[in-house]
PDB file of C-alpha atoms in Angstrom:
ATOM      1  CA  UNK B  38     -88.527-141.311 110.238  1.00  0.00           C
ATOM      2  CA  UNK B  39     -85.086-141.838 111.779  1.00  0.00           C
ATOM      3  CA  UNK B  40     -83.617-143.629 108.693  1.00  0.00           C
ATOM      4  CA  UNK B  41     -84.861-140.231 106.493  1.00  0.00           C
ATOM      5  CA  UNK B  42     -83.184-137.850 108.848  1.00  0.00           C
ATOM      6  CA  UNK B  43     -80.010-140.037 109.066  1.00  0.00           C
ATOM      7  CA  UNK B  44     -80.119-139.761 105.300  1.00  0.00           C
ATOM      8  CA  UNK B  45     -80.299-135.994 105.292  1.00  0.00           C
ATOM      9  CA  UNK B  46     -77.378-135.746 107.233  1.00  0.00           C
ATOM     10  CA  UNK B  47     -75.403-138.312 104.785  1.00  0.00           C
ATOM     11  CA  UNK B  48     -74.530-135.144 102.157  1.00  0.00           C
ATOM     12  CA  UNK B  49     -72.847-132.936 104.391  1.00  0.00           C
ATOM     13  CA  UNK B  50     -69.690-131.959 104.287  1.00  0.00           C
ATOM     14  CA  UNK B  51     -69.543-129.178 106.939  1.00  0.00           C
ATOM     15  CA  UNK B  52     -70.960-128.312 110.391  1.00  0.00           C
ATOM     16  CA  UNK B  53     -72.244-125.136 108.174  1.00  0.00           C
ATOM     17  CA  UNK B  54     -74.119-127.657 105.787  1.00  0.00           C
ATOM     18  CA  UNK B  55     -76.214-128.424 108.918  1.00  0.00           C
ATOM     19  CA  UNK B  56     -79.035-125.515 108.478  1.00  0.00           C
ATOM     20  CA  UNK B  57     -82.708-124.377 109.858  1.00  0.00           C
ATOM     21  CA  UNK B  58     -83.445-125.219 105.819  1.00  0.00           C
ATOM     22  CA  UNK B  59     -82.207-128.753 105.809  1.00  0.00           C
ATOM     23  CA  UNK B  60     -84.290-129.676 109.228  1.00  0.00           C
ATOM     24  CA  UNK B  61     -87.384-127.947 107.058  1.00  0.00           C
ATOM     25  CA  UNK B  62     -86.565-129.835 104.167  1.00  0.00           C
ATOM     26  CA  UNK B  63     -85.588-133.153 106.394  1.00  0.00           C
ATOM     27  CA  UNK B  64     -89.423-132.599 107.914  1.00  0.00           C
ATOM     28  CA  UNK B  65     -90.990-131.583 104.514  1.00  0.00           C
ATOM     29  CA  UNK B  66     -89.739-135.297 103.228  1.00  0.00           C
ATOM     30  CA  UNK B  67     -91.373-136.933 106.555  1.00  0.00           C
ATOM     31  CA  UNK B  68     -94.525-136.601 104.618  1.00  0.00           C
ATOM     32  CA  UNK B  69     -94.478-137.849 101.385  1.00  0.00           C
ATOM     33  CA  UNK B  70     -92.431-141.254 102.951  1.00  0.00           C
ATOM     34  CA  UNK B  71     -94.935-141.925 105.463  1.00  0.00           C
ATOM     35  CA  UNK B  72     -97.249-141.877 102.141  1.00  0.00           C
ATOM     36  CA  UNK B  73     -95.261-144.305  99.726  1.00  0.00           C
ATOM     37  CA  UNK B  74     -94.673-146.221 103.371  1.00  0.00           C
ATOM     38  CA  UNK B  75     -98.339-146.504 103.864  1.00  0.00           C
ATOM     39  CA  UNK B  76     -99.228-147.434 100.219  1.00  0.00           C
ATOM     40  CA  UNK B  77     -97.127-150.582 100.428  1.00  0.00           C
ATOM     41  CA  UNK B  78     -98.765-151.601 103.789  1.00  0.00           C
ATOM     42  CA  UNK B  79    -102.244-150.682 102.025  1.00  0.00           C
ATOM     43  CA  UNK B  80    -101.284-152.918  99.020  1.00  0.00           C
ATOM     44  CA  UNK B  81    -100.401-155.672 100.860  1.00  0.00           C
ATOM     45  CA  UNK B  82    -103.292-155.677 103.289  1.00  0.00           C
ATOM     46  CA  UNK B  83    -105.483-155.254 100.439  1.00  0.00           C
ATOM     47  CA  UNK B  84    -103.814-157.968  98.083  1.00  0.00           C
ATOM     48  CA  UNK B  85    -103.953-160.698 101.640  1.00  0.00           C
ATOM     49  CA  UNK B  86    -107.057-159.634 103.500  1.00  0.00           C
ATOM     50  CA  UNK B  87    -108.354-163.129 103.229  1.00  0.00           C
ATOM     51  CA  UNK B  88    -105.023-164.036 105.056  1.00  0.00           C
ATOM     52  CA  UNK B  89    -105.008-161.343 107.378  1.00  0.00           C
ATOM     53  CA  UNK B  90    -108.580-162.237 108.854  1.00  0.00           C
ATOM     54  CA  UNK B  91    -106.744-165.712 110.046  1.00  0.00           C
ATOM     55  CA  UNK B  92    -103.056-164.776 110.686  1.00  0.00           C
ATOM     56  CA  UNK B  93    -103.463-160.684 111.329  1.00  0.00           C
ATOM     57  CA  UNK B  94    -106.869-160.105 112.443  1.00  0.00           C
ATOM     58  CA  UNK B  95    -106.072-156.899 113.893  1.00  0.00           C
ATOM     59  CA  UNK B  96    -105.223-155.030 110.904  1.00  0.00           C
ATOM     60  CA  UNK B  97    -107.340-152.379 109.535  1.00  0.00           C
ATOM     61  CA  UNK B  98    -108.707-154.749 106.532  1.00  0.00           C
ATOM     62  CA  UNK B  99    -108.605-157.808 108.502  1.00  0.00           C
ATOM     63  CA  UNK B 100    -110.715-156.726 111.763  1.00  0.00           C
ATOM     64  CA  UNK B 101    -113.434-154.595 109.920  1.00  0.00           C
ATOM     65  CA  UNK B 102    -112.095-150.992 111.154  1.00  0.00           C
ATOM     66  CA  UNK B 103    -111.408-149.936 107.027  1.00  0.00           C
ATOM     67  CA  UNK B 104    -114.062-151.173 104.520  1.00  0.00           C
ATOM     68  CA  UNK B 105    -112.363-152.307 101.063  1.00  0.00           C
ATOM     69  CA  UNK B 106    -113.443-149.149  99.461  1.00  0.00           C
ATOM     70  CA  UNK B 107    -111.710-147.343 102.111  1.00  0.00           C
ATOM     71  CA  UNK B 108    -108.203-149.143 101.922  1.00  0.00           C
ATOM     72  CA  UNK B 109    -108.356-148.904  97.992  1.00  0.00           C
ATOM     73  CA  UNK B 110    -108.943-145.319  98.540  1.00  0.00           C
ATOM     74  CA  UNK B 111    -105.918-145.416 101.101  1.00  0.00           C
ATOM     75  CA  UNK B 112    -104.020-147.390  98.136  1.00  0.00           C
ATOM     76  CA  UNK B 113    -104.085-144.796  95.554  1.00  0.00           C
ATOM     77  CA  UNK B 114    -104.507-141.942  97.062  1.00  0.00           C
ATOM     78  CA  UNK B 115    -100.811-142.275  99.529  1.00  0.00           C
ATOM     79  CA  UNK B 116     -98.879-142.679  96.092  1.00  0.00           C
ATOM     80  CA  UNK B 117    -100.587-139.778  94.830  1.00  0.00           C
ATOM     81  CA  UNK B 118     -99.957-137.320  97.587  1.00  0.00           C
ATOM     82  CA  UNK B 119     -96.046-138.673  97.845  1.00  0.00           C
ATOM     83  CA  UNK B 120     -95.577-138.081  93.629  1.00  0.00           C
ATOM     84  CA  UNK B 121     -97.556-134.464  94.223  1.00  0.00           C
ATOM     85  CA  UNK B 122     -95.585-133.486  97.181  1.00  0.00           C
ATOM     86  CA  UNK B 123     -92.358-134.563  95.372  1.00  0.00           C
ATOM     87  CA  UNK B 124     -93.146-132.539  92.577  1.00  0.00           C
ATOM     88  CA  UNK B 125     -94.267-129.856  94.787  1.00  0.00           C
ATOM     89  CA  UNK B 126     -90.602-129.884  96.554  1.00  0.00           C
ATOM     90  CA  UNK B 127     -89.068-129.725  92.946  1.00  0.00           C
ATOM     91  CA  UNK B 128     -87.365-132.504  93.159  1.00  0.00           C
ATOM     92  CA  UNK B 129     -86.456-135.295  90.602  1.00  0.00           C
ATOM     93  CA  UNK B 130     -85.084-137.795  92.964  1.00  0.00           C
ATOM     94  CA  UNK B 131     -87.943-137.885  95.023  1.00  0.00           C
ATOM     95  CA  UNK B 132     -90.304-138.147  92.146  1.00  0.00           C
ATOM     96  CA  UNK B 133     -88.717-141.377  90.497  1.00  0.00           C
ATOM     97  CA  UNK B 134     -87.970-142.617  93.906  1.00  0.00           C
ATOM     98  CA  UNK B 135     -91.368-142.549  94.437  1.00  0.00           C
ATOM     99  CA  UNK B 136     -93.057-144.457  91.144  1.00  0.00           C
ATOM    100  CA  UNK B 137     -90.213-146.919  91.201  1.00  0.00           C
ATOM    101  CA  UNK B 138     -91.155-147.664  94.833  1.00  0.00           C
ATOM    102  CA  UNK B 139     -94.873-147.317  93.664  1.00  0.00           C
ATOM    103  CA  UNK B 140     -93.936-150.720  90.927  1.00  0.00           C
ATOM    104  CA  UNK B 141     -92.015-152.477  93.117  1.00  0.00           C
ATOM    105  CA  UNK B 142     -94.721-152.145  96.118  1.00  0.00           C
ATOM    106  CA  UNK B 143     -97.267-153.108  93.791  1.00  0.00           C
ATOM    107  CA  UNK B 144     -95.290-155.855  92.196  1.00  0.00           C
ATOM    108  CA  UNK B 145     -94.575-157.394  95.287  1.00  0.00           C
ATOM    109  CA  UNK B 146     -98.423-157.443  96.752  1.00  0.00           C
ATOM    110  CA  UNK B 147    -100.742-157.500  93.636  1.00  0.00           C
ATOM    111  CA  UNK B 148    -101.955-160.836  92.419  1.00  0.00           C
ATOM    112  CA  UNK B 149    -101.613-160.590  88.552  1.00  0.00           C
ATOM    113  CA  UNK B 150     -99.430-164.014  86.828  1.00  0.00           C
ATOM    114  CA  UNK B 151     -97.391-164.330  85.750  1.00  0.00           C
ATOM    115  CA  UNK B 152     -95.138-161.081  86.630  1.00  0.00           C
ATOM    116  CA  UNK B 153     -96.913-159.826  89.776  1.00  0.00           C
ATOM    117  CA  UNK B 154     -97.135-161.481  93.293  1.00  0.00           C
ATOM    118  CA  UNK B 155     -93.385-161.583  93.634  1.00  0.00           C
ATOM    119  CA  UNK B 156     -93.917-162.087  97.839  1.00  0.00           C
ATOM    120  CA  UNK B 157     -94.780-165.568  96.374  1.00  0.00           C
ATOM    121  CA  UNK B 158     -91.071-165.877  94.931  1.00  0.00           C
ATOM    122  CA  UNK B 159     -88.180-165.873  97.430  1.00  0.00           C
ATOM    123  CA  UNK B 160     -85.376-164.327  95.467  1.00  0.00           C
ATOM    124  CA  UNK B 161     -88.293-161.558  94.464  1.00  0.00           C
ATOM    125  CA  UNK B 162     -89.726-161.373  97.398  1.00  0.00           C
ATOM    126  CA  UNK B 163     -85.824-160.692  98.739  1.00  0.00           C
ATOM    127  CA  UNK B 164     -85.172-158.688  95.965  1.00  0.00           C
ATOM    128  CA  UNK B 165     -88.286-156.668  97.085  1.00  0.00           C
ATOM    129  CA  UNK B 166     -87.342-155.771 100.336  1.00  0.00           C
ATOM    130  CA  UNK B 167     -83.322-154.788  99.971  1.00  0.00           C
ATOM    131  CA  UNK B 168     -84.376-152.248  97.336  1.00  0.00           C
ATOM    132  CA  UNK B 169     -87.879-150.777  99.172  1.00  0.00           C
ATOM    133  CA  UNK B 170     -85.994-150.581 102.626  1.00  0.00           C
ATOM    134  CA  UNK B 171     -82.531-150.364 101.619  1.00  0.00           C
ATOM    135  CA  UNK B 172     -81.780-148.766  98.035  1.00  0.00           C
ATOM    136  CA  UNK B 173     -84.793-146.625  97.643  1.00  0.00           C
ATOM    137  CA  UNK B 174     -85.315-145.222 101.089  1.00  0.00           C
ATOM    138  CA  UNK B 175     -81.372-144.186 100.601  1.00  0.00           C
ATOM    139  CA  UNK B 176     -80.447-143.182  96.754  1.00  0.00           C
ATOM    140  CA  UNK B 177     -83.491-140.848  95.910  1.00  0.00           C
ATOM    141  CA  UNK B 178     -83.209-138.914  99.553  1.00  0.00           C
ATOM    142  CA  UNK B 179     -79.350-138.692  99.619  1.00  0.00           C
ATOM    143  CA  UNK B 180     -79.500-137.198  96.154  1.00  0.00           C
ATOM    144  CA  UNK B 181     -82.533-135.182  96.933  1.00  0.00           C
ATOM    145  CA  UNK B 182     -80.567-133.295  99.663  1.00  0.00           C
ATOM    146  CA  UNK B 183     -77.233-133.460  98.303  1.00  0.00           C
ATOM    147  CA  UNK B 184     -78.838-131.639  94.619  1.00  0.00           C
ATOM    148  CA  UNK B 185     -81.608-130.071  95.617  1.00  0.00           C
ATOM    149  CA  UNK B 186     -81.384-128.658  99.069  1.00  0.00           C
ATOM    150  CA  UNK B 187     -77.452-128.099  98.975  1.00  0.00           C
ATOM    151  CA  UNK B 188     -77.448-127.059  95.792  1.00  0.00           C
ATOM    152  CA  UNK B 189     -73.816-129.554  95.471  1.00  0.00           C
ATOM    153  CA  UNK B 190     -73.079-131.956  92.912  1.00  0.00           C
ATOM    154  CA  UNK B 191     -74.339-135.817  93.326  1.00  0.00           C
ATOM    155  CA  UNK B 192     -71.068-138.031  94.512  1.00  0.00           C
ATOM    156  CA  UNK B 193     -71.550-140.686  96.142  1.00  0.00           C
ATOM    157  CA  UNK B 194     -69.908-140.476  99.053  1.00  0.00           C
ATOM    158  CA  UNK B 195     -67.804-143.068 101.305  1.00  0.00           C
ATOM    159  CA  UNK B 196     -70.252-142.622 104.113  1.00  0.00           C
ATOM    160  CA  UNK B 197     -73.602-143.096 101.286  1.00  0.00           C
ATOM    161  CA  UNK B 198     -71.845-146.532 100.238  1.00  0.00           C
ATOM    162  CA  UNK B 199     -70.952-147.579 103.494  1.00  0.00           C
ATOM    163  CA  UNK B 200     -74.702-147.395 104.452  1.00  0.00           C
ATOM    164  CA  UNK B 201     -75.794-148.893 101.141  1.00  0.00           C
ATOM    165  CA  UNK B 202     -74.206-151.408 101.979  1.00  0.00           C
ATOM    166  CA  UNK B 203     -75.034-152.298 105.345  1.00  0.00           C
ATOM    167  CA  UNK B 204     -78.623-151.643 104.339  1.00  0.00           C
ATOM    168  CA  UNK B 205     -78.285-154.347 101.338  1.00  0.00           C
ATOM    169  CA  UNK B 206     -77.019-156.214 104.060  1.00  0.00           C
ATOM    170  CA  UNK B 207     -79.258-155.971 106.764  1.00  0.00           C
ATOM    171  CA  UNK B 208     -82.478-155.894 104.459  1.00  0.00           C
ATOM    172  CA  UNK B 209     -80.899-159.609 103.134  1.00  0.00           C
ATOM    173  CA  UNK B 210     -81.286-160.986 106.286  1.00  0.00           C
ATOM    174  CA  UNK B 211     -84.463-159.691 107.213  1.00  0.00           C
ATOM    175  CA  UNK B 212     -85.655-161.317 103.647  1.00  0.00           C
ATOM    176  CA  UNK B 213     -83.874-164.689 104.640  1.00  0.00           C
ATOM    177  CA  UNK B 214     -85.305-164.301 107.690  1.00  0.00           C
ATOM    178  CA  UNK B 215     -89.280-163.717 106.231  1.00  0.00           C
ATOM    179  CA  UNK B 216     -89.055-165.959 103.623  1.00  0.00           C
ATOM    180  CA  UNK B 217     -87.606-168.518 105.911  1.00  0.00           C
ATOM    181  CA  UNK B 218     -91.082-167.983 107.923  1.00  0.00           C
ATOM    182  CA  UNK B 219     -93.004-167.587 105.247  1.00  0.00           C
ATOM    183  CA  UNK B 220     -91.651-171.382 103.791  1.00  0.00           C
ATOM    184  CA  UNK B 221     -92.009-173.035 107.311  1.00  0.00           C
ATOM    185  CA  UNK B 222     -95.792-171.719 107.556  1.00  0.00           C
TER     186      UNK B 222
END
C-alpha cells in the first residue's frame, strides 16, 4: 500500500498535481493490487501446500483454515477482480500490468515442465521477483497516473528511473538473499 501511493506521487510535477482526485484514484488502485498481490500468495500456497504443512503450517492451505476448493477459488477469482477493476478504471496500464503479473505469478508457482516452476530456477526465480516487486508494481501505476489520471504525456521521469532502479536493486538482493535460503535448505 505504501509503495502504490509513493508511486502516485512519482508523476507530479506541481504541488497543484496533488488533488482530492489523485488520493481517490491512489485508493481506487489499493484494490485491485491487494488482488493481483493475493493471487500470487494463493498460487504459491496452492502450488507448495505439501511444503507448507512442514515448513509454514500456519498458512491458510497449510493449517486447514481454507479447503483447496476455497484457495483455487481465491486463485482465480483475485486476478479476475484486479483485470475487471482495471478495466473498470479505464485504464490500459493497469490492465496489462495486471495479466503480465498474472503469467509471471503463475509461472513462478505452477508446477508444469518444462517452462513453469521457475521458483525452482535461481536466475528465474530472481528474475521473478525484481519484475513482480520492482518493475511491475512501478511501470503500469506510474503510467496509469501520469496518462490516465493527469491526463499528461508518459515520460519517464528522473525520479521514475531513479526508483526503478533502486527497486531492481533492492528486489536483487532480496532474490540472492531467498534463493541463497532456499539452496542451503
Amino acid at each position: 500500500i505504501a509503495a502504490l501511493l509513493s508511486v502516485s506521487l512519482l508523476p507530479l510535477q506541481s504541488p497543484a498535481d496533488f488533488t482530492p482526485k489523485l488520493i481517490i484514484e491512489a485508493f481506487k488502485c489499493m484494490v485491485p493490487a491487494i488482488m493481483m498481490n493475493n493471487y500470487a500468495n494463493a498460487i504459491n500456497q496452492l502450488a507448495d501446500v505439501h511444503i507448507d504443512k512442514v515448513n509454514k503450517p500456519y498458512l491458510p492451505l497449510a493449517c486447514g483454515d481454507f479447503s483447496m476448493g476455497e484457495g483455487l477459488a481465491i486463485t482465480i477469482a483475485s486476478p479476475l477482480m484486479a483485470v475487471a477493476m482495471g478495466i473498470m478504471l479505464r485504464s490500459p496500464p493497469l490492465v496489462i500490468g495486471f495479466i503480465i503479473w498474472c503469467i509471471v505469478g503463475g509461472a513462478y508457482s505452477i508446477d508444469l515442465p518444462p517452462l513453469l516452476r521457475w521458483k525452482g530456477n535461481p536466475l528465474m526465480a530472481a528474475v521473478t521477483i525484481i519484475s513482480m516487486n520492482g518493475l511491475l508494481l512501478l511501470f503500469p501505476f506510474f503510467i496509469h497516473f501520469q496518462k490516465i489520471v493527469l491526463g499528461n504525456p508518459v515520460a519517464f521521469t528522473k525520479p521514475v528511473l531513479f526508483t526503478a532502479a533502486y527497486m531492481v536493486i533492492w528486489n536483487a538482493a532480496i532474490a540472492f538473499v531467498k534463493v541463497t535460503n532456499s539452496e542451503i535448505e
